[in-house]
Short mmCIF file of C-alpha atoms and ligand atoms in Angstrom, two decimals:
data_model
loop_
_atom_site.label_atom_id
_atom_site.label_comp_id
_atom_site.label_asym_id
_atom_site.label_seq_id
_atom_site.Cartn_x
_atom_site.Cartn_y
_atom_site.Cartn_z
CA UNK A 1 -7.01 -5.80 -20.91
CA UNK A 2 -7.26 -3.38 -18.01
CA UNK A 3 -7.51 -5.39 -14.68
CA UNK A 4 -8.94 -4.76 -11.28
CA UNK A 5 -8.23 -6.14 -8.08
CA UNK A 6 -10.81 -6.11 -5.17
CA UNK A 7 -9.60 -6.08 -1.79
CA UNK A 8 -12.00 -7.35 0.83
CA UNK A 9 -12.08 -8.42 5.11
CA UNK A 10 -15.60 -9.46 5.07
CA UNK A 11 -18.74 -10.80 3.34
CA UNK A 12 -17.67 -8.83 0.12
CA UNK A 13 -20.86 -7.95 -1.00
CA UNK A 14 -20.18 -4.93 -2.57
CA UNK A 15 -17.20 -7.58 -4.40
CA UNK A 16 -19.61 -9.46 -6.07
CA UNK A 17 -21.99 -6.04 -6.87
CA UNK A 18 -18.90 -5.23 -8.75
CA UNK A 19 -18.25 -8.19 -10.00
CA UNK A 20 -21.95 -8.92 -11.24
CA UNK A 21 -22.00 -5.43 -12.87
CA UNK A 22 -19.23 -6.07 -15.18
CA UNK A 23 -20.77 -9.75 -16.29
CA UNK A 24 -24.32 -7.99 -16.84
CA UNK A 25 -22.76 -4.79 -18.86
CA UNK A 26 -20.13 -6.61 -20.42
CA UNK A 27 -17.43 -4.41 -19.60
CA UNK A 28 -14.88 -6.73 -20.67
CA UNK A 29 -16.17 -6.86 -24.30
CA UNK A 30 -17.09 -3.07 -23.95
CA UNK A 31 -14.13 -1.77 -22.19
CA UNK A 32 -11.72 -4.08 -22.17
CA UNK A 33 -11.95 -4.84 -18.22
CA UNK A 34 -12.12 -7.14 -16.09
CA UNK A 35 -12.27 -8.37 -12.47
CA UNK A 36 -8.46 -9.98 -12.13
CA UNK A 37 -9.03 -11.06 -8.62
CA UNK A 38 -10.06 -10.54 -5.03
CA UNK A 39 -7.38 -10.64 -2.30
CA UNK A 40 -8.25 -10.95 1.66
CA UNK A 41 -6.67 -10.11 4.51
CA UNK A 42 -9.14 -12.30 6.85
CA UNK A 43 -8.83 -16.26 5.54
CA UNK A 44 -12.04 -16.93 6.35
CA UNK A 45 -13.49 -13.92 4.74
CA UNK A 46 -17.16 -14.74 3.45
CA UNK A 47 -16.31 -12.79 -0.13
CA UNK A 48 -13.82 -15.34 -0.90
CA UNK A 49 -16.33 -18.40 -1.66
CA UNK A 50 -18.60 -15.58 -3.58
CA UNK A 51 -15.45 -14.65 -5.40
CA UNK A 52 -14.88 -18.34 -6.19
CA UNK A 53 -18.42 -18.51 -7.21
CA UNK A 54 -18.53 -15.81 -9.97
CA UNK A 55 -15.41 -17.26 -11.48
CA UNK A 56 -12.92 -15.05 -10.01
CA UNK A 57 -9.35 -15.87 -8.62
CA UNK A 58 -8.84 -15.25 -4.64
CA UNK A 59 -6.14 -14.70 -2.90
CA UNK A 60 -5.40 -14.84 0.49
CA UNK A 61 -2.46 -12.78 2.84
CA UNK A 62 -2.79 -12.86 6.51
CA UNK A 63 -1.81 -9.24 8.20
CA UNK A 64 -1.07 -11.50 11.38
CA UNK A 65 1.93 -13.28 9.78
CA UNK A 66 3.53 -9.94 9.55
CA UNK A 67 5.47 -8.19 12.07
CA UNK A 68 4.60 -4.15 11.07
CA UNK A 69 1.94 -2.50 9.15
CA UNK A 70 4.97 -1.96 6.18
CA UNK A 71 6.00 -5.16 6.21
CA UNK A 72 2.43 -6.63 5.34
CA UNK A 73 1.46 -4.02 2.74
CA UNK A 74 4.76 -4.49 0.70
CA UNK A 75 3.85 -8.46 0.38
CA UNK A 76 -0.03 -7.13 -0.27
CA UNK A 77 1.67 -4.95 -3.10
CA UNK A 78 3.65 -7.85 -4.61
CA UNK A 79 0.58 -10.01 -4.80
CA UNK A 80 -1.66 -6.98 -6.16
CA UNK A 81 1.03 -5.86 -8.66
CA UNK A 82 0.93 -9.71 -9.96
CA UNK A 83 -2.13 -8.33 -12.01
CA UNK A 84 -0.92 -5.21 -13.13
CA UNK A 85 -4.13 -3.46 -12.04
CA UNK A 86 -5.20 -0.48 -13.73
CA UNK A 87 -7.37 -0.15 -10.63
CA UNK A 88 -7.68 -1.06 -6.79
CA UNK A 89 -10.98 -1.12 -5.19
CA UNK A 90 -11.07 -1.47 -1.42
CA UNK A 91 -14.47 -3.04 -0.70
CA UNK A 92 -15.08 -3.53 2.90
CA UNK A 93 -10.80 -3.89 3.32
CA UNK A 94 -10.53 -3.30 6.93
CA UNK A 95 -7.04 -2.47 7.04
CA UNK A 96 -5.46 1.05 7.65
CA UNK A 97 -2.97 1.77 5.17
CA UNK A 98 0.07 2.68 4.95
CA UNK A 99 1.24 5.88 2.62
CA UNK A 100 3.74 3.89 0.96
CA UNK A 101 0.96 1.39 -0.23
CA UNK A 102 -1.17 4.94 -1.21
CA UNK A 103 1.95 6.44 -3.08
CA UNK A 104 1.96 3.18 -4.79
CA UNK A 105 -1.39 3.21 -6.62
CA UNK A 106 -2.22 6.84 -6.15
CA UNK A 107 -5.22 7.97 -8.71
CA UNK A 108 -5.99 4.20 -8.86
CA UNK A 109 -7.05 3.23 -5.25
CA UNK A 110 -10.44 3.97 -4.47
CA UNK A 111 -12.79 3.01 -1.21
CA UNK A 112 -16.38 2.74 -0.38
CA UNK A 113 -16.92 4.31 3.42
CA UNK A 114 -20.49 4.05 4.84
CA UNK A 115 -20.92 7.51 5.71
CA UNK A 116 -21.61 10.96 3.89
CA UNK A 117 -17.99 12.04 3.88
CA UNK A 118 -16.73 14.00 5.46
CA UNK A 119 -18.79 13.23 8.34
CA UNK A 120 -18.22 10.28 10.18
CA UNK A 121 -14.45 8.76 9.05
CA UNK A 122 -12.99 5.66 10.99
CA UNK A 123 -15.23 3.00 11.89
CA UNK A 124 -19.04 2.51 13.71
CA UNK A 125 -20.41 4.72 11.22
CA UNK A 126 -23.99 4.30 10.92
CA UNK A 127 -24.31 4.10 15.21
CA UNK A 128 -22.70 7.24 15.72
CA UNK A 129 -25.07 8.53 13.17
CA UNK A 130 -27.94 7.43 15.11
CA UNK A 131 -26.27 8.46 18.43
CA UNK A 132 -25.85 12.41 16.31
CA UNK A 133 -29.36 12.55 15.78
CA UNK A 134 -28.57 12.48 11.38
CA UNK A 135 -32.08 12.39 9.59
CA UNK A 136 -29.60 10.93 6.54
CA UNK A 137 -27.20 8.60 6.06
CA UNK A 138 -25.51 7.08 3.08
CA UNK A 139 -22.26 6.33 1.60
CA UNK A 140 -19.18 7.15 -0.41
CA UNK A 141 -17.19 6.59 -2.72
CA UNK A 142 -13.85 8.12 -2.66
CA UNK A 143 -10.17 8.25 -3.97
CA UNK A 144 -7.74 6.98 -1.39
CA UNK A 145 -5.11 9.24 -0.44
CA UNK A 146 -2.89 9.36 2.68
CA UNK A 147 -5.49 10.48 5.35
CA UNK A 148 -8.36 8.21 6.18
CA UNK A 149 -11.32 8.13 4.75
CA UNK A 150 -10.36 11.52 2.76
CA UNK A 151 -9.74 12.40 -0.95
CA UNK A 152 -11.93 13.27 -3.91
CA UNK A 153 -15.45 12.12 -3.24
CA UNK A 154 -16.13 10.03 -6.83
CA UNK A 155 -19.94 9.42 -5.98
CA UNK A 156 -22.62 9.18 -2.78
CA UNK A 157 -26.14 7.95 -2.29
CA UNK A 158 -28.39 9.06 0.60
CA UNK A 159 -31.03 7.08 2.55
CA UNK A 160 -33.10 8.43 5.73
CA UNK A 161 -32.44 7.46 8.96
CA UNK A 162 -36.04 5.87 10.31
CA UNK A 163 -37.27 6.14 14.15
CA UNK A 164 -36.01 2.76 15.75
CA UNK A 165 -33.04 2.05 13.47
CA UNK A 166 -30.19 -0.14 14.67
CA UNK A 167 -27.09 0.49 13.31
CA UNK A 168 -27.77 -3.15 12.10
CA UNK A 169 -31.00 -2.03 9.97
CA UNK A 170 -28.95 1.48 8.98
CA UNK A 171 -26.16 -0.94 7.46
CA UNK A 172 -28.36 -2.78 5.87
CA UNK A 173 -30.09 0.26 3.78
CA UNK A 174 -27.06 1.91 2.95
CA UNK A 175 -25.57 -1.57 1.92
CA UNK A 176 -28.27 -2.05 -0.53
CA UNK A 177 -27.45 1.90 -1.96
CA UNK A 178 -23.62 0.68 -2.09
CA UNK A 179 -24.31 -2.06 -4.22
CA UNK A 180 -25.90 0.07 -6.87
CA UNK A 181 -23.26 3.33 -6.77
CA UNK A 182 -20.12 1.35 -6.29
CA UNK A 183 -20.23 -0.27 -9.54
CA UNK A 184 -21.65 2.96 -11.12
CA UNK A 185 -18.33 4.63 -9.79
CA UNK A 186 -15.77 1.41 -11.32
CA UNK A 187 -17.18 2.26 -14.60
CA UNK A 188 -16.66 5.74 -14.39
CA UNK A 189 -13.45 5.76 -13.69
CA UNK A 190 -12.53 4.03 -16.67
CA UNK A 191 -15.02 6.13 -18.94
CA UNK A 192 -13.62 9.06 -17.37
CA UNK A 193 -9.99 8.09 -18.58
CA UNK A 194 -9.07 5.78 -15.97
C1 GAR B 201 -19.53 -1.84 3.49
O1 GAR B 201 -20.66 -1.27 4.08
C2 GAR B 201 -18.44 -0.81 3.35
O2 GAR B 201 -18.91 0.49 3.15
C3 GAR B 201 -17.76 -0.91 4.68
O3 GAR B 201 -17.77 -2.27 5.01
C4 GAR B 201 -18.90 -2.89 4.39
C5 GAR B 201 -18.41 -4.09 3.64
O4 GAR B 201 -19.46 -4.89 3.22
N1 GAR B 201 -16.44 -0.38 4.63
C6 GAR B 201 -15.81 0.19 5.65
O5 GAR B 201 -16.30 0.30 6.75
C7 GAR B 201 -14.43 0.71 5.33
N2 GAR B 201 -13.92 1.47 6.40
P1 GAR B 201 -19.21 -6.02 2.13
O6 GAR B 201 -18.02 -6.85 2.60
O7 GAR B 201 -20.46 -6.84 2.13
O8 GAR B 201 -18.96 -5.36 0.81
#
């Protein structure tokens, strides 16, 4: 059994896209993997109730009951490496990490940035793609490595930026392109070797 664990701060939508995928392709019976379990930094994270819905253990660990950045991603390591996970997936994990944590599960930590890397890293993606004038936007898919928001791009999908966007209604279309090349990109990892 290979395992993954999800790491999510919000409404982990792009969680359950995952999660749904591997129920609807039957990767487990295919490939042998599964969705171990979905671990929050924010307690009252949205994703955790849809993680509890689809069947799928949560976990929670507070950043703010830890005194440095090192000291909370060694005790989010701990409960990760409780699964063994043959891969990490950071879907909407707000946290900047550490390169101790990156070291840890380098080649099997990957994120999903709302941007066309390598424009726009960091956060308010989608406004300062308005504010740029960008006729596109989309997302990414990426390895994690040490610098943020870098490392090899795994997959991206593109969606026009419309006259009168928000970066509320900009989200919103490149959430709905996530959802479709996020789980694409879990699968091809493993069929790629993992
Ligand atoms: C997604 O759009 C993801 O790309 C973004 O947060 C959203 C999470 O939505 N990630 C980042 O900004 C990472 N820096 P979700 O919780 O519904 O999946």
């Amino acid at each position: 059994m290979k395992n993954i664990v999800i790491l999510i701060s919000g409404s982990g939508s792009n969680m359950a896209a995952i999660a749904k995928a591997a129920e609807k392709e039957a990767w487990q019976a295919k490939w042998g993997l599964r969705v171990a379990a979905v671990i929050s930094n924010q307690t009252q994270a949205k994703g955790l109730a849809l993680a509890k819905s689809l069947g799928i253990a949560t976990e929670t660990l507070s950043h703010r009951s830890f005194d440095s950045r090192e000291a909370f991603d060694t005790a989010l390591m701990v409960r990760i490496d409780q699964y063994a996970p043959a891969l990490v997936v950071l879907a909407g994990f707000m946290r900047i990490l550490t390169p101790g944590f990156v070291a840890h599960y380098a080649g099997r930590l990957i994120n999903i940035h709302p941007s066309l890397l390598p424009a726009f890293t960091g956060l308010h993606t989608h406004q300062r793609a308005i504010d740029a004038g960008c006729q596109v936007a989309g997302t990414t898919v990426h390895q994690v490595t040490a610098e943020l928001d870098h490392g090899e791009i795994l997959a991206q999908a593109v969606v026009p930026v419309l006259p009168g966007d928000s970066a509320d209604t900009l989200a919103a279309r490149v959430l709905t392109q996530e959802h479709l090349i996020f789980p694409q990109a879990v699968r091809s990892f493993f069929e790629r070797g993992g």
